[in-house]
Short mmCIF file of the C-alpha atoms (twelve columns), coordinates in Angstrom:
data_MODEL
# 
_entry.id   MODEL 
# 
loop_
_atom_site.group_PDB 
_atom_site.id 
_atom_site.type_symbol 
_atom_site.label_atom_id 
_atom_site.label_alt_id 
_atom_site.label_comp_id 
_atom_site.label_asym_id 
_atom_site.label_seq_id 
_atom_site.Cartn_x 
_atom_site.Cartn_y 
_atom_site.Cartn_z 
_atom_site.pdbx_PDB_model_num 
ATOM 1   C CA . MET A 1   16.148  -21.473 -4.331  1 
ATOM 2   C CA . SER A 2   12.912  -20.328 -2.416  1 
ATOM 3   C CA . PHE A 3   9.977   -18.706 -3.419  1 
ATOM 4   C CA . VAL A 4   9.212   -15.121 -2.240  1 
ATOM 5   C CA . SER A 5   6.764   -15.598 0.275   1 
ATOM 6   C CA . ASN A 6   5.585   -11.804 0.907   1 
ATOM 7   C CA . PRO A 7   5.082   -10.306 -2.648  1 
ATOM 8   C CA . ASN A 8   7.648   -7.477  -3.497  1 
ATOM 9   C CA . LEU A 9   9.260   -7.843  -0.099  1 
ATOM 10  C CA . PRO A 10  11.812  -10.445 -0.375  1 
ATOM 11  C CA . ASP A 11  13.706  -11.491 3.180   1 
ATOM 12  C CA . LYS A 12  16.762  -12.688 1.576   1 
ATOM 13  C CA . ALA A 13  19.012  -11.939 -1.794  1 
ATOM 14  C CA . VAL A 14  16.828  -12.685 -4.499  1 
ATOM 15  C CA . GLY A 15  17.995  -15.323 -7.166  1 
ATOM 16  C CA . LEU A 16  14.759  -14.719 -9.719  1 
ATOM 17  C CA . ALA A 17  12.928  -11.793 -11.102 1 
ATOM 18  C CA . VAL A 18  10.753  -10.777 -13.692 1 
ATOM 19  C CA . VAL A 19  11.254  -7.488  -15.512 1 
ATOM 20  C CA . GLY A 20  10.130  -6.287  -19.255 1 
ATOM 21  C CA . SER A 21  12.410  -6.795  -22.212 1 
ATOM 22  C CA . ARG A 22  12.971  -3.159  -22.846 1 
ATOM 23  C CA . ILE A 23  15.326  -3.152  -19.924 1 
ATOM 24  C CA . SER A 24  18.970  -2.178  -21.526 1 
ATOM 25  C CA . ASP A 25  21.662  -5.028  -21.727 1 
ATOM 26  C CA . SER A 26  23.769  -3.289  -19.253 1 
ATOM 27  C CA . ALA A 27  21.319  -3.071  -16.273 1 
ATOM 28  C CA . LEU A 28  20.309  -6.890  -17.189 1 
ATOM 29  C CA . ALA A 29  24.222  -7.698  -16.800 1 
ATOM 30  C CA . ARG A 30  24.346  -5.469  -13.416 1 
ATOM 31  C CA . LEU A 31  21.458  -7.484  -12.124 1 
ATOM 32  C CA . GLU A 32  22.997  -10.477 -13.050 1 
ATOM 33  C CA . GLY A 33  26.281  -9.606  -11.343 1 
ATOM 34  C CA . LEU A 34  24.358  -9.101  -8.177  1 
ATOM 35  C CA . GLY A 35  23.340  -12.758 -8.738  1 
ATOM 36  C CA . VAL A 36  19.777  -11.960 -9.942  1 
ATOM 37  C CA . LYS A 37  18.658  -14.017 -12.838 1 
ATOM 38  C CA . ALA A 38  15.875  -12.193 -14.817 1 
ATOM 39  C CA . LEU A 39  13.387  -13.436 -17.043 1 
ATOM 40  C CA . VAL A 40  12.538  -10.570 -19.567 1 
ATOM 41  C CA . MET A 41  8.881   -10.448 -20.534 1 
ATOM 42  C CA . PRO A 42  7.957   -10.505 -24.006 1 
ATOM 43  C CA . ALA A 43  5.501   -8.167  -25.485 1 
ATOM 44  C CA . HIS A 44  1.718   -8.925  -25.011 1 
ATOM 45  C CA . SER A 45  -0.143  -8.568  -28.543 1 
ATOM 46  C CA . PHE A 46  -3.367  -6.755  -26.846 1 
ATOM 47  C CA . LEU A 47  -1.569  -4.022  -25.219 1 
ATOM 48  C CA . TYR A 48  -0.337  -0.694  -26.571 1 
ATOM 49  C CA . ASP A 49  3.639   -0.590  -27.360 1 
ATOM 50  C CA . ALA A 50  4.493   1.421   -24.317 1 
ATOM 51  C CA . VAL A 51  3.337   -1.014  -21.343 1 
ATOM 52  C CA . ALA A 52  3.291   -4.253  -23.671 1 
ATOM 53  C CA . THR A 53  6.524   -5.800  -22.167 1 
ATOM 54  C CA . HIS A 54  5.589   -4.888  -18.923 1 
ATOM 55  C CA . PRO A 55  5.147   -8.013  -16.281 1 
ATOM 56  C CA . ASP A 56  3.114   -5.837  -13.748 1 
ATOM 57  C CA . MET A 57  0.454   -5.255  -16.193 1 
ATOM 58  C CA . LEU A 58  0.489   -8.974  -16.814 1 
ATOM 59  C CA . LEU A 59  1.432   -10.934 -13.919 1 
ATOM 60  C CA . HIS A 60  0.716   -10.784 -9.887  1 
ATOM 61  C CA . HIS A 61  2.591   -12.580 -7.568  1 
ATOM 62  C CA . LEU A 62  0.507   -13.873 -4.653  1 
ATOM 63  C CA . GLY A 63  3.255   -14.973 -2.601  1 
ATOM 64  C CA . GLY A 64  4.972   -18.425 -2.544  1 
ATOM 65  C CA . ASP A 65  4.511   -20.610 -5.787  1 
ATOM 66  C CA . THR A 66  1.420   -19.042 -6.988  1 
ATOM 67  C CA . ILE A 67  1.054   -16.507 -9.877  1 
ATOM 68  C CA . VAL A 68  -2.073  -15.023 -11.566 1 
ATOM 69  C CA . TYR A 69  -1.539  -13.973 -15.233 1 
ATOM 70  C CA . ALA A 70  -3.430  -12.526 -17.871 1 
ATOM 71  C CA . PRO A 71  -4.944  -14.180 -20.781 1 
ATOM 72  C CA . GLY A 72  -2.757  -14.051 -23.936 1 
ATOM 73  C CA . THR A 73  0.751   -13.587 -21.715 1 
ATOM 74  C CA . ASP A 74  3.729   -15.475 -23.418 1 
ATOM 75  C CA . ASP A 75  3.467   -18.971 -23.429 1 
ATOM 76  C CA . GLY A 76  7.221   -18.817 -23.336 1 
ATOM 77  C CA . ILE A 77  7.994   -17.303 -19.956 1 
ATOM 78  C CA . LEU A 78  4.961   -19.214 -18.672 1 
ATOM 79  C CA . ASP A 79  6.424   -22.455 -19.280 1 
ATOM 80  C CA . THR A 80  9.813   -21.208 -17.793 1 
ATOM 81  C CA . LEU A 81  8.051   -20.195 -14.608 1 
ATOM 82  C CA . ARG A 82  6.178   -23.563 -14.414 1 
ATOM 83  C CA . ALA A 83  9.362   -25.406 -14.578 1 
ATOM 84  C CA . TYR A 84  10.360  -23.438 -11.612 1 
ATOM 85  C CA . GLY A 85  7.762   -24.689 -10.088 1 
ATOM 86  C CA . PHE A 86  5.413   -21.988 -9.834  1 
ATOM 87  C CA . LYS A 87  1.594   -22.927 -10.184 1 
ATOM 88  C CA . LEU A 88  -0.169  -20.496 -12.536 1 
ATOM 89  C CA . LEU A 89  -3.533  -19.303 -12.369 1 
ATOM 90  C CA . CYS A 90  -5.061  -17.679 -15.820 1 
ATOM 91  C CA . GLY A 91  -7.351  -14.655 -14.649 1 
ATOM 92  C CA . GLU A 92  -10.793 -13.977 -16.009 1 
ATOM 93  C CA . LYS A 93  -10.126 -10.928 -17.511 1 
ATOM 94  C CA . THR A 94  -9.224  -10.492 -20.980 1 
ATOM 95  C CA . LEU A 95  -6.751  -6.992  -21.534 1 
ATOM 96  C CA . SER A 96  -7.522  -4.585  -24.322 1 
ATOM 97  C CA . ALA A 97  -5.132  -1.354  -25.350 1 
ATOM 98  C CA . THR A 98  -7.670  1.507   -23.867 1 
ATOM 99  C CA . TYR A 99  -8.263  2.237   -20.411 1 
ATOM 100 C CA . PRO A 100 -9.193  0.619   -18.090 1 
ATOM 101 C CA . ASN A 101 -9.363  -2.525  -19.942 1 
ATOM 102 C CA . ASP A 102 -5.531  -2.858  -19.541 1 
ATOM 103 C CA . ILE A 103 -5.337  -2.561  -15.575 1 
ATOM 104 C CA . ALA A 104 -7.086  -5.902  -14.308 1 
ATOM 105 C CA . TYR A 105 -3.848  -7.080  -12.615 1 
ATOM 106 C CA . ASN A 106 -1.466  -3.968  -12.022 1 
ATOM 107 C CA . VAL A 107 -2.478  -4.517  -8.490  1 
ATOM 108 C CA . ALA A 108 -0.154  -3.033  -5.518  1 
ATOM 109 C CA . ARG A 109 0.564   -5.662  -3.076  1 
ATOM 110 C CA . VAL A 110 1.735   -3.866  0.287   1 
ATOM 111 C CA . GLY A 111 1.928   -6.167  3.204   1 
ATOM 112 C CA . LYS A 112 -1.344  -6.903  4.319   1 
ATOM 113 C CA . TYR A 113 -3.131  -4.232  1.754   1 
ATOM 114 C CA . TYR A 114 -3.525  -4.219  -1.644  1 
ATOM 115 C CA . PHE A 115 -4.220  -0.933  -3.756  1 
ATOM 116 C CA . HIS A 116 -6.522  -0.849  -7.129  1 
ATOM 117 C CA . ASN A 117 -9.019  0.827   -8.536  1 
ATOM 118 C CA . LEU A 118 -11.094 -2.140  -7.336  1 
ATOM 119 C CA . LYS A 119 -14.176 -1.403  -10.189 1 
ATOM 120 C CA . HIS A 120 -11.202 -2.864  -12.740 1 
ATOM 121 C CA . THR A 121 -9.480  -5.527  -10.753 1 
ATOM 122 C CA . ASP A 122 -9.536  -9.287  -12.358 1 
ATOM 123 C CA . PRO A 123 -12.344 -11.028 -10.558 1 
ATOM 124 C CA . LEU A 124 -10.171 -13.864 -9.881  1 
ATOM 125 C CA . LEU A 125 -7.296  -11.797 -8.645  1 
ATOM 126 C CA . LYS A 126 -9.184  -10.289 -6.090  1 
ATOM 127 C CA . GLU A 127 -11.233 -13.459 -4.757  1 
ATOM 128 C CA . LEU A 128 -7.528  -14.894 -4.331  1 
ATOM 129 C CA . LEU A 129 -6.204  -12.007 -2.377  1 
ATOM 130 C CA . ASN A 130 -9.577  -11.775 -0.295  1 
ATOM 131 C CA . GLN A 131 -9.214  -15.326 0.662   1 
ATOM 132 C CA . GLN A 132 -5.840  -14.495 1.999   1 
ATOM 133 C CA . GLY A 133 -7.197  -11.926 4.051   1 
ATOM 134 C CA . ILE A 134 -5.156  -9.373  2.560   1 
ATOM 135 C CA . GLU A 135 -7.252  -5.938  2.719   1 
ATOM 136 C CA . PRO A 136 -7.921  -3.841  -0.602  1 
ATOM 137 C CA . VAL A 137 -7.535  -0.123  -0.591  1 
ATOM 138 C CA . HIS A 138 -9.329  1.542   -3.476  1 
ATOM 139 C CA . VAL A 139 -7.558  4.032   -5.174  1 
ATOM 140 C CA . GLU A 140 -8.551  6.015   -8.436  1 
ATOM 141 C CA . GLN A 141 -4.988  5.377   -10.114 1 
ATOM 142 C CA . GLY A 142 -5.469  2.465   -11.697 1 
ATOM 143 C CA . TYR A 143 -1.825  1.695   -12.761 1 
ATOM 144 C CA . SER A 144 -1.322  0.892   -9.122  1 
ATOM 145 C CA . LYS A 145 1.903   -1.253  -9.104  1 
ATOM 146 C CA . CYS A 146 3.073   1.126   -11.506 1 
ATOM 147 C CA . SER A 147 2.923   4.034   -9.151  1 
ATOM 148 C CA . ILE A 148 3.761   2.409   -6.016  1 
ATOM 149 C CA . LEU A 149 7.278   1.000   -4.883  1 
ATOM 150 C CA . PRO A 150 6.742   -1.329  -1.749  1 
ATOM 151 C CA . VAL A 151 9.479   -0.464  0.776   1 
ATOM 152 C CA . ASP A 152 8.360   -3.283  3.717   1 
ATOM 153 C CA . GLU A 153 5.367   -3.972  5.175   1 
ATOM 154 C CA . GLN A 154 4.566   -0.608  6.801   1 
ATOM 155 C CA . SER A 155 5.865   1.592   4.184   1 
ATOM 156 C CA . MET A 156 6.043   3.015   0.403   1 
ATOM 157 C CA . ILE A 157 7.087   5.364   -1.764  1 
ATOM 158 C CA . THR A 158 4.474   6.384   -4.680  1 
ATOM 159 C CA . THR A 159 4.297   9.323   -7.072  1 
ATOM 160 C CA . ASP A 160 0.527   9.369   -6.907  1 
ATOM 161 C CA . ALA A 161 -1.240  11.941  -4.364  1 
ATOM 162 C CA . GLY A 162 -4.375  9.951   -4.193  1 
ATOM 163 C CA . ILE A 163 -2.468  6.500   -3.504  1 
ATOM 164 C CA . ALA A 164 -0.406  8.461   -0.677  1 
ATOM 165 C CA . LYS A 165 -3.483  9.572   0.882   1 
ATOM 166 C CA . ALA A 166 -5.340  6.412   0.642   1 
ATOM 167 C CA . ALA A 167 -2.228  4.712   2.156   1 
ATOM 168 C CA . ARG A 168 -1.853  7.001   4.863   1 
ATOM 169 C CA . ARG A 169 -5.355  6.699   5.873   1 
ATOM 170 C CA . ALA A 170 -4.803  2.877   6.675   1 
ATOM 171 C CA . GLY A 171 -1.856  3.528   8.513   1 
ATOM 172 C CA . LEU A 172 1.136   3.148   5.950   1 
ATOM 173 C CA . ASP A 173 4.314   5.271   6.230   1 
ATOM 174 C CA . VAL A 174 4.281   6.925   2.694   1 
ATOM 175 C CA . LEU A 175 6.803   8.962   0.307   1 
ATOM 176 C CA . LEU A 176 5.271   11.217  -1.783  1 
ATOM 177 C CA . ALA A 177 8.074   11.322  -4.484  1 
ATOM 178 C CA . GLU A 178 8.223   14.169  -6.569  1 
ATOM 179 C CA . CYS A 179 10.019  12.602  -9.705  1 
ATOM 180 C CA . GLY A 180 8.294   14.390  -12.476 1 
ATOM 181 C CA . SER A 181 8.921   13.428  -15.948 1 
ATOM 182 C CA . SER A 182 12.619  12.351  -14.986 1 
ATOM 183 C CA . ILE A 183 11.147  8.552   -15.287 1 
ATOM 184 C CA . ARG A 184 11.065  7.797   -18.604 1 
ATOM 185 C CA . LEU A 185 8.838   5.451   -20.611 1 
ATOM 186 C CA . PRO A 186 8.908   5.577   -24.382 1 
ATOM 187 C CA . GLY A 187 5.854   6.523   -25.941 1 
ATOM 188 C CA . LEU A 188 4.429   8.055   -23.299 1 
ATOM 189 C CA . ASN A 189 5.198   11.370  -21.418 1 
ATOM 190 C CA . TYR A 190 6.716   9.812   -18.402 1 
ATOM 191 C CA . GLY A 191 6.661   6.358   -16.232 1 
ATOM 192 C CA . PHE A 192 6.328   5.443   -12.691 1 
ATOM 193 C CA . ILE A 193 8.712   4.885   -9.620  1 
ATOM 194 C CA . GLY A 194 7.263   1.220   -8.921  1 
ATOM 195 C CA . GLY A 195 8.073   0.218   -12.623 1 
ATOM 196 C CA . ALA A 196 11.252  1.602   -12.647 1 
ATOM 197 C CA . CYS A 197 12.584  -0.061  -9.239  1 
ATOM 198 C CA . GLY A 198 12.272  -3.426  -7.223  1 
ATOM 199 C CA . LEU A 199 13.505  -4.513  -3.837  1 
ATOM 200 C CA . ILE A 200 16.266  -7.638  -4.781  1 
ATOM 201 C CA . SER A 201 17.211  -7.957  -1.188  1 
ATOM 202 C CA . LYS A 202 15.786  -6.825  2.500   1 
ATOM 203 C CA . SER A 203 18.394  -4.291  1.840   1 
ATOM 204 C CA . LEU A 204 18.840  -3.571  -1.529  1 
ATOM 205 C CA . CYS A 205 16.447  -1.904  -3.677  1 
ATOM 206 C CA . ALA A 206 17.561  -2.051  -7.594  1 
ATOM 207 C CA . VAL A 207 16.880  1.423   -9.713  1 
ATOM 208 C CA . ASN A 208 16.782  0.790   -13.325 1 
ATOM 209 C CA . GLY A 209 18.772  3.697   -14.161 1 
ATOM 210 C CA . SER A 210 20.649  6.684   -12.468 1 
ATOM 211 C CA . LEU A 211 19.726  8.236   -9.416  1 
ATOM 212 C CA . LYS A 212 21.818  11.508  -10.386 1 
ATOM 213 C CA . LYS A 213 18.964  11.555  -13.265 1 
ATOM 214 C CA . LEU A 214 15.920  11.060  -11.036 1 
ATOM 215 C CA . ASP A 215 14.619  14.319  -9.772  1 
ATOM 216 C CA . GLY A 216 13.991  14.568  -5.945  1 
ATOM 217 C CA . SER A 217 16.566  11.383  -5.727  1 
ATOM 218 C CA . GLU A 218 17.874  12.643  -2.238  1 
ATOM 219 C CA . THR A 219 14.224  12.007  -0.561  1 
ATOM 220 C CA . VAL A 220 14.043  8.524   -2.107  1 
ATOM 221 C CA . ILE A 221 17.236  7.564   -0.744  1 
ATOM 222 C CA . SER A 222 16.928  9.034   2.848   1 
ATOM 223 C CA . PHE A 223 13.793  7.248   2.862   1 
ATOM 224 C CA . LEU A 224 15.102  3.972   1.871   1 
ATOM 225 C CA . SER A 225 18.166  4.308   4.255   1 
ATOM 226 C CA . LYS A 226 15.969  5.181   7.031   1 
ATOM 227 C CA . ARG A 227 14.541  1.556   6.648   1 
ATOM 228 C CA . GLY A 228 17.721  -0.115  6.379   1 
ATOM 229 C CA . ILE A 229 17.853  -0.276  2.473   1 
ATOM 230 C CA . ARG A 230 20.270  1.165   0.048   1 
ATOM 231 C CA . ALA A 231 19.526  2.130   -3.442  1 
ATOM 232 C CA . ILE A 232 21.775  0.682   -6.353  1 
ATOM 233 C CA . GLU A 233 21.818  1.576   -9.786  1 
ATOM 234 C CA . LEU A 234 21.385  -0.762  -12.671 1 
ATOM 235 C CA . SER A 235 22.965  1.778   -15.170 1 
ATOM 236 C CA . ASP A 236 23.958  5.429   -15.801 1 
ATOM 237 C CA . ASP A 237 21.281  6.146   -17.998 1 
ATOM 238 C CA . PHE A 238 17.948  7.609   -17.440 1 
ATOM 239 C CA . VAL A 239 15.702  6.168   -15.063 1 
ATOM 240 C CA . MET A 240 13.460  3.628   -17.122 1 
ATOM 241 C CA . ASP A 241 10.040  2.594   -15.884 1 
ATOM 242 C CA . VAL A 242 10.596  -1.741  -17.349 1 
ATOM 243 C CA . GLY A 243 7.077   -2.735  -15.527 1 
ATOM 244 C CA . SER A 244 8.630   -3.239  -12.313 1 
ATOM 245 C CA . ILE A 245 11.549  -5.609  -11.062 1 
ATOM 246 C CA . ILE A 246 9.669   -8.179  -9.475  1 
ATOM 247 C CA . PRO A 247 11.453  -10.391 -7.104  1 
ATOM 248 C CA . LEU A 248 10.454  -14.194 -7.246  1 
ATOM 249 C CA . MET A 249 12.470  -16.279 -5.664  1 
ATOM 250 C CA . CYS A 250 16.088  -16.002 -2.991  1 
ATOM 251 C CA . SER A 251 18.928  -17.762 -3.854  1 
# 
């Protein structure tokens, strides 16, 4: 397998991804049936229960073989990633359960931009992104990766109006999705579109649940379709936020 070079935007079929451990067995089986080996993230002891297993809270893929991770991330999954050849860099910020002390690594990379509340981004992660020439876009929404589904280098779907405004100002094509509370996240009132989805090839977006149970799904399907991407359901259940489906390697 080869590393995904452009974070969140694989150019071939994905062979390895990381997901939260609350993904259902049926969704995992569906992913495996699509050729994706899913690494399941165990809980981080410092985060609150609803998001403790969410990889987008704990890992940031910089592209290629490099990942920045939060101190306290499970050693087992880190060892597995190393076995696949990843270079793992421990971030500087230690997470805790209270906002905004939980968001340091929840940075959304879309092409040449990264979106985050820049007052709270992990310093090492920010330095490495800046060294790569990735342009920062400040948004008030600290759960940036949760709130953004990268579609291609110029497009995204988000459920956050502030992010949509900032992204359009940066020149991106944006769908502000009206999902309401139809995305589930046990322990909270609702989940986020980015946390419930992820690209598993250049032309396939995996959705953790049934699109029939997602408010505004028609506009999401249309936005993806116009960019040559088909949405595929991983289960017949309600769409659930599991901390993103993060593509790491192509088969």
